[in-house]
Tab-separated table of C-alpha atoms in Angstrom:
chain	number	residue	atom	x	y	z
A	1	UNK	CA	0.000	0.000	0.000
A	2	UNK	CA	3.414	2.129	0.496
A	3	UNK	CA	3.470	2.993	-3.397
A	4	UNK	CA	-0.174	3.620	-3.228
A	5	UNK	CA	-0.228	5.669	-0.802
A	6	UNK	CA	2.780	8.069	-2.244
A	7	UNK	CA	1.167	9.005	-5.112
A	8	UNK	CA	-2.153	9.645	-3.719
A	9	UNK	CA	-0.748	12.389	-1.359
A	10	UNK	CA	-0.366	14.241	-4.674
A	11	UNK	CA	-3.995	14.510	-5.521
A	12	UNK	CA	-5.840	17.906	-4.386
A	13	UNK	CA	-7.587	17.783	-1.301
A	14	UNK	CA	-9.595	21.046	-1.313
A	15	UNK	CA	-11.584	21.955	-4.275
A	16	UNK	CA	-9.889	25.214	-6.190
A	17	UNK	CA	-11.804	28.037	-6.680
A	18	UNK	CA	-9.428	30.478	-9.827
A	19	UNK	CA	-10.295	33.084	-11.392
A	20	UNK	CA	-9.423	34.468	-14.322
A	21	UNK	CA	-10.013	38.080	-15.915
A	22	UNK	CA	-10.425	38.938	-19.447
A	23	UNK	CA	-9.902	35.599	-21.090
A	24	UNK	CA	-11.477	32.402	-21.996
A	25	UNK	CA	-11.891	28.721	-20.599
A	26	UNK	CA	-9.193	27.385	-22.487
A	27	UNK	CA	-6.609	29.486	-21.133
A	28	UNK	CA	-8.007	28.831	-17.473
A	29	UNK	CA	-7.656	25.012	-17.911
A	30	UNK	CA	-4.226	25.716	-18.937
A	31	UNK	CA	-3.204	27.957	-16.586
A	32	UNK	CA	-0.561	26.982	-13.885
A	33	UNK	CA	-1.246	27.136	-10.158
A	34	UNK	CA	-4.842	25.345	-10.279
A	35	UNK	CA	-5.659	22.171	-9.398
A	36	UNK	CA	-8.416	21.836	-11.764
A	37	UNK	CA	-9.821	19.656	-12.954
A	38	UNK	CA	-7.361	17.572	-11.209
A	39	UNK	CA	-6.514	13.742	-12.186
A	40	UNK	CA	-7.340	11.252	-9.378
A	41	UNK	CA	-5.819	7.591	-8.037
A	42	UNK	CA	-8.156	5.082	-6.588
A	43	UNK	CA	-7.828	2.022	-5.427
A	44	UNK	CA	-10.323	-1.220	-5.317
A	45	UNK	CA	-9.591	-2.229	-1.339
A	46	UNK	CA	-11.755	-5.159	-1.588
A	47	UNK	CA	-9.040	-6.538	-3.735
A	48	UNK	CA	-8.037	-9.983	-2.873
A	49	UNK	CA	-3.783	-10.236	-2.079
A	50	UNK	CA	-1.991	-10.629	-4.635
A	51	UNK	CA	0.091	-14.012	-5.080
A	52	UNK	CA	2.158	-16.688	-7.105
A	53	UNK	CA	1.893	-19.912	-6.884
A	54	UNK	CA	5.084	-21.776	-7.957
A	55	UNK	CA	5.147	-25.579	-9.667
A	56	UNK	CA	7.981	-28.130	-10.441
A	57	UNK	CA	7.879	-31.572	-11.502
A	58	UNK	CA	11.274	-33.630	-12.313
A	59	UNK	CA	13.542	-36.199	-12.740
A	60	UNK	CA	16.942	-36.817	-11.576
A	61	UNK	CA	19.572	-39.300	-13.091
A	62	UNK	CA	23.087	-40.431	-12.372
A	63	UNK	CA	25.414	-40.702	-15.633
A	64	UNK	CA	28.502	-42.974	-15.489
A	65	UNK	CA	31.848	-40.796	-15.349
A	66	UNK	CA	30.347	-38.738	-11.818
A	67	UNK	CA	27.792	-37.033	-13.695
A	68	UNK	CA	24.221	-36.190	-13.054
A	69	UNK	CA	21.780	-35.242	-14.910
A	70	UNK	CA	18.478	-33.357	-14.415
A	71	UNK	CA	15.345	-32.121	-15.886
A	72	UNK	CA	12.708	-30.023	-14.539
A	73	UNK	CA	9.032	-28.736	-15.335
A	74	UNK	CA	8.894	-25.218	-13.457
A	75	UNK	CA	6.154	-23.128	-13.753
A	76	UNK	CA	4.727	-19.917	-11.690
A	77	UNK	CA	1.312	-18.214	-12.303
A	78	UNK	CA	0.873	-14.744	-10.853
A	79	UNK	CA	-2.839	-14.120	-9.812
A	80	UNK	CA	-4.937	-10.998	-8.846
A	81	UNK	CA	-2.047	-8.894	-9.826
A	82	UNK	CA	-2.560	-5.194	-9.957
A	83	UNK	CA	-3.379	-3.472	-13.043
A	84	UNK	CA	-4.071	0.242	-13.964
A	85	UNK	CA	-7.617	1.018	-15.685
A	86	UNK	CA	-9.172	4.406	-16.794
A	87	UNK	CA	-12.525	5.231	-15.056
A	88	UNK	CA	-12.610	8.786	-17.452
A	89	UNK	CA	-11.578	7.979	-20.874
A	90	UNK	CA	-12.432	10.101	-24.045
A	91	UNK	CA	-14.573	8.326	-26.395
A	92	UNK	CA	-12.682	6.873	-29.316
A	93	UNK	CA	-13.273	9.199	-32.298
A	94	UNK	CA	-14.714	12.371	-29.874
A	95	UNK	CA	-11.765	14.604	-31.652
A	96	UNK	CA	-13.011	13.992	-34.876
A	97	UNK	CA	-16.760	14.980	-34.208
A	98	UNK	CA	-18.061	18.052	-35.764
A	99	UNK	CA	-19.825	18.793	-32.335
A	100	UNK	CA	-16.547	19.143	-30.112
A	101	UNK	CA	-14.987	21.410	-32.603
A	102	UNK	CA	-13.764	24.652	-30.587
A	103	UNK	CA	-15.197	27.899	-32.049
A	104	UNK	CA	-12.045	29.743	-31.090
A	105	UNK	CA	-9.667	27.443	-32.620
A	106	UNK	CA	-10.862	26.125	-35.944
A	107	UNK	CA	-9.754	22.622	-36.864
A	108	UNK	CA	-8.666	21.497	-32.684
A	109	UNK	CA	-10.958	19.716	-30.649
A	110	UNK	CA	-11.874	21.450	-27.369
A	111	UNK	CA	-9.698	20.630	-24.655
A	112	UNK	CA	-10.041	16.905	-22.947
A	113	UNK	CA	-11.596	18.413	-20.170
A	114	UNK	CA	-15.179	19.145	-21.766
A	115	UNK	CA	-14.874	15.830	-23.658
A	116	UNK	CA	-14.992	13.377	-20.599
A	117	UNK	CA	-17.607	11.541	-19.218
A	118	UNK	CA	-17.668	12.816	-15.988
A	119	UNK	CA	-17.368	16.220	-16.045
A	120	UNK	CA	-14.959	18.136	-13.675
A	121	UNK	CA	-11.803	15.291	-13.540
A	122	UNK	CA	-9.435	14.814	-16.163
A	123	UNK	CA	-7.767	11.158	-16.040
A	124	UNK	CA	-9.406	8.819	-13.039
A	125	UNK	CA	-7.043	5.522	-12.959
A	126	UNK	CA	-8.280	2.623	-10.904
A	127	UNK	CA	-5.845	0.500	-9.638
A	128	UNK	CA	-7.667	-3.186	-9.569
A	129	UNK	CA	-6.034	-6.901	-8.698
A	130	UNK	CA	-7.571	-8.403	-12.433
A	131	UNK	CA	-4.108	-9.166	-14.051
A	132	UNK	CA	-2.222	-12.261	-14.277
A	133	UNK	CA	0.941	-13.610	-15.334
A	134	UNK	CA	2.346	-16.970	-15.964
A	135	UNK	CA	5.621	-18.647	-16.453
A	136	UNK	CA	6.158	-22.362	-18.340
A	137	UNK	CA	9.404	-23.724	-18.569
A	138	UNK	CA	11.771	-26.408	-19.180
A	139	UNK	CA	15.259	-26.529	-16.939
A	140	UNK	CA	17.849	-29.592	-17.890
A	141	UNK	CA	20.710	-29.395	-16.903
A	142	UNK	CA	24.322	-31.524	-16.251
A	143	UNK	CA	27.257	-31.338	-14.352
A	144	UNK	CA	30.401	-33.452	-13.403
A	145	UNK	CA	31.566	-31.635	-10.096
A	146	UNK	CA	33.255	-34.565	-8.042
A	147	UNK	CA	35.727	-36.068	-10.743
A	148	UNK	CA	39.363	-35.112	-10.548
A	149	UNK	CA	41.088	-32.624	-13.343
A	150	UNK	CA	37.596	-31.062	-14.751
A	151	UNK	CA	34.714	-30.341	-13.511
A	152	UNK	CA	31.722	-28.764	-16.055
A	153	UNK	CA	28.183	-28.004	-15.729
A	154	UNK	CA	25.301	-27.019	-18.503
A	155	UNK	CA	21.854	-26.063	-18.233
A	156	UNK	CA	19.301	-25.367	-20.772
A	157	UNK	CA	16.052	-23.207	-20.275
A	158	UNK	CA	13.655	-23.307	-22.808
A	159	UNK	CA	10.793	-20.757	-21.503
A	160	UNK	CA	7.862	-18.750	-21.769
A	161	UNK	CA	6.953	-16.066	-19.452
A	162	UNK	CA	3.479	-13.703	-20.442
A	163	UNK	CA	1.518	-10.570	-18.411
A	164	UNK	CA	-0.568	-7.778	-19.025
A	165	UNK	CA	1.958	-4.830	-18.679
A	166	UNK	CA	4.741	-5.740	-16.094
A	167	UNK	CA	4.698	-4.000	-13.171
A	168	UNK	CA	2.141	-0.640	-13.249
A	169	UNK	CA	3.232	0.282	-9.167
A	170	UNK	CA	7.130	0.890	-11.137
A	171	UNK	CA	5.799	4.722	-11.360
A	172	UNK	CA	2.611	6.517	-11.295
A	173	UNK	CA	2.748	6.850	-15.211
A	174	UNK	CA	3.310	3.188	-15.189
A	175	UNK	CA	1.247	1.309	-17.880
A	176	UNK	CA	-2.556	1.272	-18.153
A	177	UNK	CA	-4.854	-1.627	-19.889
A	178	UNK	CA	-6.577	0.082	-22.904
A	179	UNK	CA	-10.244	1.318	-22.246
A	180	UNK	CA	-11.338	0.263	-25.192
A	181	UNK	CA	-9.535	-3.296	-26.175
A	182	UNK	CA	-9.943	-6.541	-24.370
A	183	UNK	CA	-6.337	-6.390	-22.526
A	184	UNK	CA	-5.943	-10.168	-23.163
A	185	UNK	CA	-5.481	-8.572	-27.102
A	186	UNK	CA	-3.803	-5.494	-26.687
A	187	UNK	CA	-1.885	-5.447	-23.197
A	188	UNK	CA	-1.519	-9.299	-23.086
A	189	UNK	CA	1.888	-10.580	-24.364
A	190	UNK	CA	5.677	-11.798	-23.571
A	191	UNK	CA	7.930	-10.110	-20.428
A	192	UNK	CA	10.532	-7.775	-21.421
A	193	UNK	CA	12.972	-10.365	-19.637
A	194	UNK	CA	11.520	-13.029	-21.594
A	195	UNK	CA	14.015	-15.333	-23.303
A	196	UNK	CA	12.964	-18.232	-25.394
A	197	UNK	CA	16.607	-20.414	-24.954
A	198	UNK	CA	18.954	-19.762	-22.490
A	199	UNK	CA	21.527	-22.099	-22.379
A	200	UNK	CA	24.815	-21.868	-20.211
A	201	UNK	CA	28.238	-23.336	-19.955
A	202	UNK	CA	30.741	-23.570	-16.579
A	203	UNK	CA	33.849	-25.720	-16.113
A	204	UNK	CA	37.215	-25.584	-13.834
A	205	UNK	CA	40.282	-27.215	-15.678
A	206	UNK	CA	42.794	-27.899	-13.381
A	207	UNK	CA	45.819	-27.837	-15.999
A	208	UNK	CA	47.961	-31.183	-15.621
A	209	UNK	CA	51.557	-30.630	-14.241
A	210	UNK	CA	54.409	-31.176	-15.806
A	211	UNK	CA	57.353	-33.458	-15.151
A	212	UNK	CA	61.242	-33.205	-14.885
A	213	UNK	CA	61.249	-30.226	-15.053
A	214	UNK	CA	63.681	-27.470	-13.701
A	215	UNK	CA	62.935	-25.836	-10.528
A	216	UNK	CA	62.433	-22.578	-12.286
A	217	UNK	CA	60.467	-23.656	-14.915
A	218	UNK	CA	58.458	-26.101	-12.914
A	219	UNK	CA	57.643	-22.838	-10.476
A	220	UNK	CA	56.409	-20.915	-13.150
A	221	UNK	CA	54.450	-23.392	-14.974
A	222	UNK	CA	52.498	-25.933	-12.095
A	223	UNK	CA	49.411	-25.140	-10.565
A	224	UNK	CA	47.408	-23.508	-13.346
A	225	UNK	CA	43.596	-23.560	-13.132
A	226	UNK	CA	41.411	-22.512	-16.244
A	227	UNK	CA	37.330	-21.605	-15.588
A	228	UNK	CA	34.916	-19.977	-17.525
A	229	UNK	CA	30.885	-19.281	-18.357
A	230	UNK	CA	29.862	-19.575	-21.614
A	231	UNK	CA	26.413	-17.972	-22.466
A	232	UNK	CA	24.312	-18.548	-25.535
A	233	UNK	CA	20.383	-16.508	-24.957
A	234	UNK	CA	17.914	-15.807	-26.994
A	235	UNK	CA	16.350	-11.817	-27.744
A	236	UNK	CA	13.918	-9.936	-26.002
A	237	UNK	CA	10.713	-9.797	-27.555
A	238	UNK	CA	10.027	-6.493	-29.350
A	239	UNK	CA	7.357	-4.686	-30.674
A	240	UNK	CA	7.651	-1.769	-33.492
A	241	UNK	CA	7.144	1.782	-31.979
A	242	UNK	CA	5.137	4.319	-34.277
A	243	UNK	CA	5.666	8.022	-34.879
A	244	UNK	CA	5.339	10.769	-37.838
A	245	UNK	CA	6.613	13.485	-39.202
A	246	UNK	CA	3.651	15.844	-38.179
A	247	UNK	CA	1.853	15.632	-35.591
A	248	UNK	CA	-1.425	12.797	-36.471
A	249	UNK	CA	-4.458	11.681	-33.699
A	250	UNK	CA	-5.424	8.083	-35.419
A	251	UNK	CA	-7.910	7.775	-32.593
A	252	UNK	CA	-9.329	10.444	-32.277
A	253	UNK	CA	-8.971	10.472	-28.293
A	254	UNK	CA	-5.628	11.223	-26.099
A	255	UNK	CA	-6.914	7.954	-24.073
A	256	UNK	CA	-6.130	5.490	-26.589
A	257	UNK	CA	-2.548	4.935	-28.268
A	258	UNK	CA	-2.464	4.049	-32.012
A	259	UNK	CA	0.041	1.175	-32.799
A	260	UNK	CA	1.625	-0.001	-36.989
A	261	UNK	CA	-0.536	-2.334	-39.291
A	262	UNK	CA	1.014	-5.680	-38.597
A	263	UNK	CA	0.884	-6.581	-42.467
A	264	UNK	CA	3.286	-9.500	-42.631
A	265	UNK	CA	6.086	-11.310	-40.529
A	266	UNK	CA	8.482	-9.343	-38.815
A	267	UNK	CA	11.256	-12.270	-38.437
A	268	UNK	CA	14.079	-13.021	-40.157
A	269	UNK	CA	16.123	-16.036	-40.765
A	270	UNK	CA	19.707	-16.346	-39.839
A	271	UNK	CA	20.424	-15.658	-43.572
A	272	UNK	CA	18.354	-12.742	-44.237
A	273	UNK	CA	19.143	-10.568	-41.095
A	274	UNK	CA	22.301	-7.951	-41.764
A	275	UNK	CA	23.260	-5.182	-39.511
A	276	UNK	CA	21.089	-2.921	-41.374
A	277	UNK	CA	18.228	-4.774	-41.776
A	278	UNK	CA	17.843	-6.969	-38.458
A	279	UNK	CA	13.946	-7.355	-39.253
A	280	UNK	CA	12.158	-7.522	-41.681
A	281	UNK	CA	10.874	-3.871	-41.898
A	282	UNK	CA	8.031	-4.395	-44.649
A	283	UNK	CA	6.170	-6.061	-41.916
A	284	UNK	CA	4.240	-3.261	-40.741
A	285	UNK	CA	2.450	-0.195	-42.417
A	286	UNK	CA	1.143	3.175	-40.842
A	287	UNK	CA	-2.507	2.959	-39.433
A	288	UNK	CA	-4.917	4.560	-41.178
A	289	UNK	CA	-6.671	7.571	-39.594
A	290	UNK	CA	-10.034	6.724	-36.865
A	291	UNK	CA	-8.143	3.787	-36.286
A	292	UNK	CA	-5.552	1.880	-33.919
A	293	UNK	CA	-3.782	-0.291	-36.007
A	294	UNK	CA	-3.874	-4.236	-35.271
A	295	UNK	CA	0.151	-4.723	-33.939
A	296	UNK	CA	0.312	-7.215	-30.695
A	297	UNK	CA	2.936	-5.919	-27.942
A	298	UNK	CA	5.822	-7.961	-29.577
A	299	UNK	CA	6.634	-8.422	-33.115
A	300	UNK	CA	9.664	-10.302	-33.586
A	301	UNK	CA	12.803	-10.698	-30.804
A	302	UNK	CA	15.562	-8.908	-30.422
A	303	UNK	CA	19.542	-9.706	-31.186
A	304	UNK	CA	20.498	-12.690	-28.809
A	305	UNK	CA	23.933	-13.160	-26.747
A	306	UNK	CA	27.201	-15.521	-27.613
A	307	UNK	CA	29.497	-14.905	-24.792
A	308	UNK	CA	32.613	-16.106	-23.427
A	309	UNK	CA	34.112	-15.254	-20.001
A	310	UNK	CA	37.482	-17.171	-19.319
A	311	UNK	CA	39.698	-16.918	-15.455
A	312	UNK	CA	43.241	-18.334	-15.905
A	313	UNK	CA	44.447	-17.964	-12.163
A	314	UNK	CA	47.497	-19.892	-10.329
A	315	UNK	CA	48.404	-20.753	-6.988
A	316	UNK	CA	51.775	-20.107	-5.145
A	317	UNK	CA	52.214	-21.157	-1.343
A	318	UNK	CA	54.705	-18.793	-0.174
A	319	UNK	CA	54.986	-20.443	3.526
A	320	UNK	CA	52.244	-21.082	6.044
A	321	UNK	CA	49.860	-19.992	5.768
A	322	UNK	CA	50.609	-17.504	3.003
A	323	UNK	CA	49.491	-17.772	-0.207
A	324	UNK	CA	49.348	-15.950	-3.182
A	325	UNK	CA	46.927	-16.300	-5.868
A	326	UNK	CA	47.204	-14.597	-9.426
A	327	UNK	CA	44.315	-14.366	-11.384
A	328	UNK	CA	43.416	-12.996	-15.388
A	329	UNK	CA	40.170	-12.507	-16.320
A	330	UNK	CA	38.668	-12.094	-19.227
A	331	UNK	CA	35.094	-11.205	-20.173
A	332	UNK	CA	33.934	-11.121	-23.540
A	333	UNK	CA	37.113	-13.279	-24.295
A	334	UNK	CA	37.107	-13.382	-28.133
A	335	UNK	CA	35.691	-10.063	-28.220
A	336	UNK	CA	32.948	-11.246	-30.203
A	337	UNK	CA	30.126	-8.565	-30.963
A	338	UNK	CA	27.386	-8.856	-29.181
A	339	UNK	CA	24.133	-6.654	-30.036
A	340	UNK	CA	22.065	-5.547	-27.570
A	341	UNK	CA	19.552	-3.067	-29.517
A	342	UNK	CA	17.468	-2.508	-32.335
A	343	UNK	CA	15.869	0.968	-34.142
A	344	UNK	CA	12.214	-0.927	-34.051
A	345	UNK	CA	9.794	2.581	-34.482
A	346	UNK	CA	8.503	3.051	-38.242
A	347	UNK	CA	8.203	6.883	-38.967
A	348	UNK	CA	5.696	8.091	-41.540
A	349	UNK	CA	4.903	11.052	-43.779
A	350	UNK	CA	1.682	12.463	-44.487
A	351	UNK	CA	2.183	9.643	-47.278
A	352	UNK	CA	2.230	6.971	-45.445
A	353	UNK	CA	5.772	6.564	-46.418
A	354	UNK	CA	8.457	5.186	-44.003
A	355	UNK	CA	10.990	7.462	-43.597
A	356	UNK	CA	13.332	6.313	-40.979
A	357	UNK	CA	16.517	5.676	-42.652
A	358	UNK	CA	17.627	3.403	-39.395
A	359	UNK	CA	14.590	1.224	-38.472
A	360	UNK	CA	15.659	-2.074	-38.514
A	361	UNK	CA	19.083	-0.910	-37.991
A	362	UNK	CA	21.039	-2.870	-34.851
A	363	UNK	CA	22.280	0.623	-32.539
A	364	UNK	CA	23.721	-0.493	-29.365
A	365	UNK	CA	26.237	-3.447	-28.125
A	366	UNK	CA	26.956	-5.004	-25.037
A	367	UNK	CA	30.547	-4.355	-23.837
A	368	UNK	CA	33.678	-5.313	-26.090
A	369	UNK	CA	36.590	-7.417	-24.438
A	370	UNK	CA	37.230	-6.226	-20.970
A	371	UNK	CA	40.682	-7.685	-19.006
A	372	UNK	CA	41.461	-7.763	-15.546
A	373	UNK	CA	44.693	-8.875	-13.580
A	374	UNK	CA	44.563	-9.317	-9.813
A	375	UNK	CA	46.803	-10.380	-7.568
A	376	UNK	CA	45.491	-11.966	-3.785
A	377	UNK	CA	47.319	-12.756	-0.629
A	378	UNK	CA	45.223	-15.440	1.177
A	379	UNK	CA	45.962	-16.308	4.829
């Protein structure tokens, strides 16, 4: 109730009485320094707690050589999760009628405030526990820990994770089911930190010795350990933003967001993708006007991760009980590049033309090779 609570404080607890000479409505609704109308929170407190209820079915195996092996069903389903829903929308279309014109701006709606359905408030968001979220996966995974010389582990994840909008309580301008759409087909649809594969890699080498050698030489080169993580992962799912060159109301209401024409498939194979066209960026076509376009929340997924980090580190005893360990690490070993992010909002002209020269362009990259020598004195 903490986050709640903090944002309600900021709603108006006296009713304002301005006044304005020698002008009109419009500029007192836009004045600053009044508190009306004034947006409101609210709350449903019959609302049943919110919970998750967590699920795992699975088998375990022992493999010859000291390994085991297992593989898990896990689920989670999130239930009566909070959600944010507008009590006060503007009807879809009200900025196109003839009969909300204002006389002392031709061609502009009048201002929200005389278009709502209760008169006297401007947005009324009520927070309700109707959302839901679930989570299916499979976990396998492997390891040889107890065997002498190596020791490895893998585990695969092969998941699905889906919700109405996250987490509305993140801020107060968090998201908000549409007023107009079933959420289960416009807000419903895959986490951000959704990731269809995730598979990982670990292992300790313990480099064998060598033999007759000098004492110099067999200083320098005994006692070597090799670990590393490998990482391959999936993308994040992503949607395709929309904006123009001028300034266009496809809905005719502030209440309801427009989104592209989902006209064909957004993926790409292996093949076909290129750092300037990650996606295919035909898929999707500018809404036309009175409308809000037919796009889910995610459209294809975003550039996945091949990473390598590596820790060469040796022992020396020095005397009891001093020792000294020196380590090199290495992440991002081969320096492989690694994408992170994709230009995914179409921009149209009054044409209906796409004119972003970098959508579908990759932009951003998770960090290139980074080194790091240590040295430790344990005792």
């Amino acid at each position: 109730m903490a986050h709640f609570y903090k944002w309600s404080i900021a709603q108006p607890p006296l009713v304002s009485t301005p006044e304005l000479y020698y002008g009109t409505l419009a500029q007192l609704l836009g004045a600053s320094g009044t508190t009306f109308p004034s947006s409101v929170l609210a709350r449903d407190y019959n609302q049943k707690p919110e919970y998750t209820t967590n699920f795992s079915l699975g088998i375990e195996q022992q493999l010859p050589w000291h390994a085991a092996m297992r593989a898990y069903y896990v689920g989670a389903l999130g239930r009566h999760l909070t959600w944010r829903r507008h009590l006060n929308p503007i009807a879809l279309g009200a900025n196109f009628s003839p009969l909300n014109q204002d006389p002392t701006s031709p061609g502009k709606p009048l201002p929200p405030a005389f278009l709502r359905p209760i008169p006297g408030y401007q947005d009324i968001f009520y927070y309700e526990g109707a959302a839901s979220s679930n989570y299916h996966s499979l976990q396998v995974s492997a390891q040889r820990s107890v065997a002498p010389g190596l020791q490895f582990g893998a585990a695969w994840t092969w998941s699905k994770a889906m919700d109405y909008n996250e987490d509305p309580r993140a801020n107060a301008g968090g998201a908000t089911v549409s007023p107009f759409i079933r959420p289960r087909v416009w807000n419903y649809g895959p986490m951000s930190w959704d990731r269809t594969h995730v598979f990982k890699l670990y292992y300790v080498w313990q480099v064998p010795n060598p033999r007759r050698l000098a004492w110099h030489l067999d200083t320098v080169l005994r006692d070597w350990r090799l670990s590393g993580i490998t990482t391959f992962q999936s993308g994040a799912p992503l949607g395709v933003g929309l904006s123009t060159t001028v300034a266009t109301d496809f809905t005719g209401t502030p209440s309801q967001e427009a989104r592209v024409l989902h006209v064909a498939g957004c993926a790409l194979s292996k093949a076909e993708r290129s750092f300037y066209r990650f996606f295919n960026t035909a898929c999707v076509a500018m809404p036309p006007i009175g409308s809000f376009g037919n796009a889910a929340k995610a459209l294809f997924r975003g550039p996945g991760r091949n990473n390598w980090d590596l820790a060469v580190f040796k022992d020396i005893t020095l005397r009891e009980p001093f020792k000294l360990q020196l380590r090199w690490e290495l992440y991002n070993t081969f320096n492989h590049t690694q994408f992170s992010g994709v230009d995914a909002t179409a921009r149209f002209d009054p044409q209906a033309r796409q004119v972003n020269a970098r959508f579908g362009q990759l932009t951003a990259t998770w960090p290139a090779r980074r080194m790091q020598l240590g040295l430790r004195l344990n005792f």
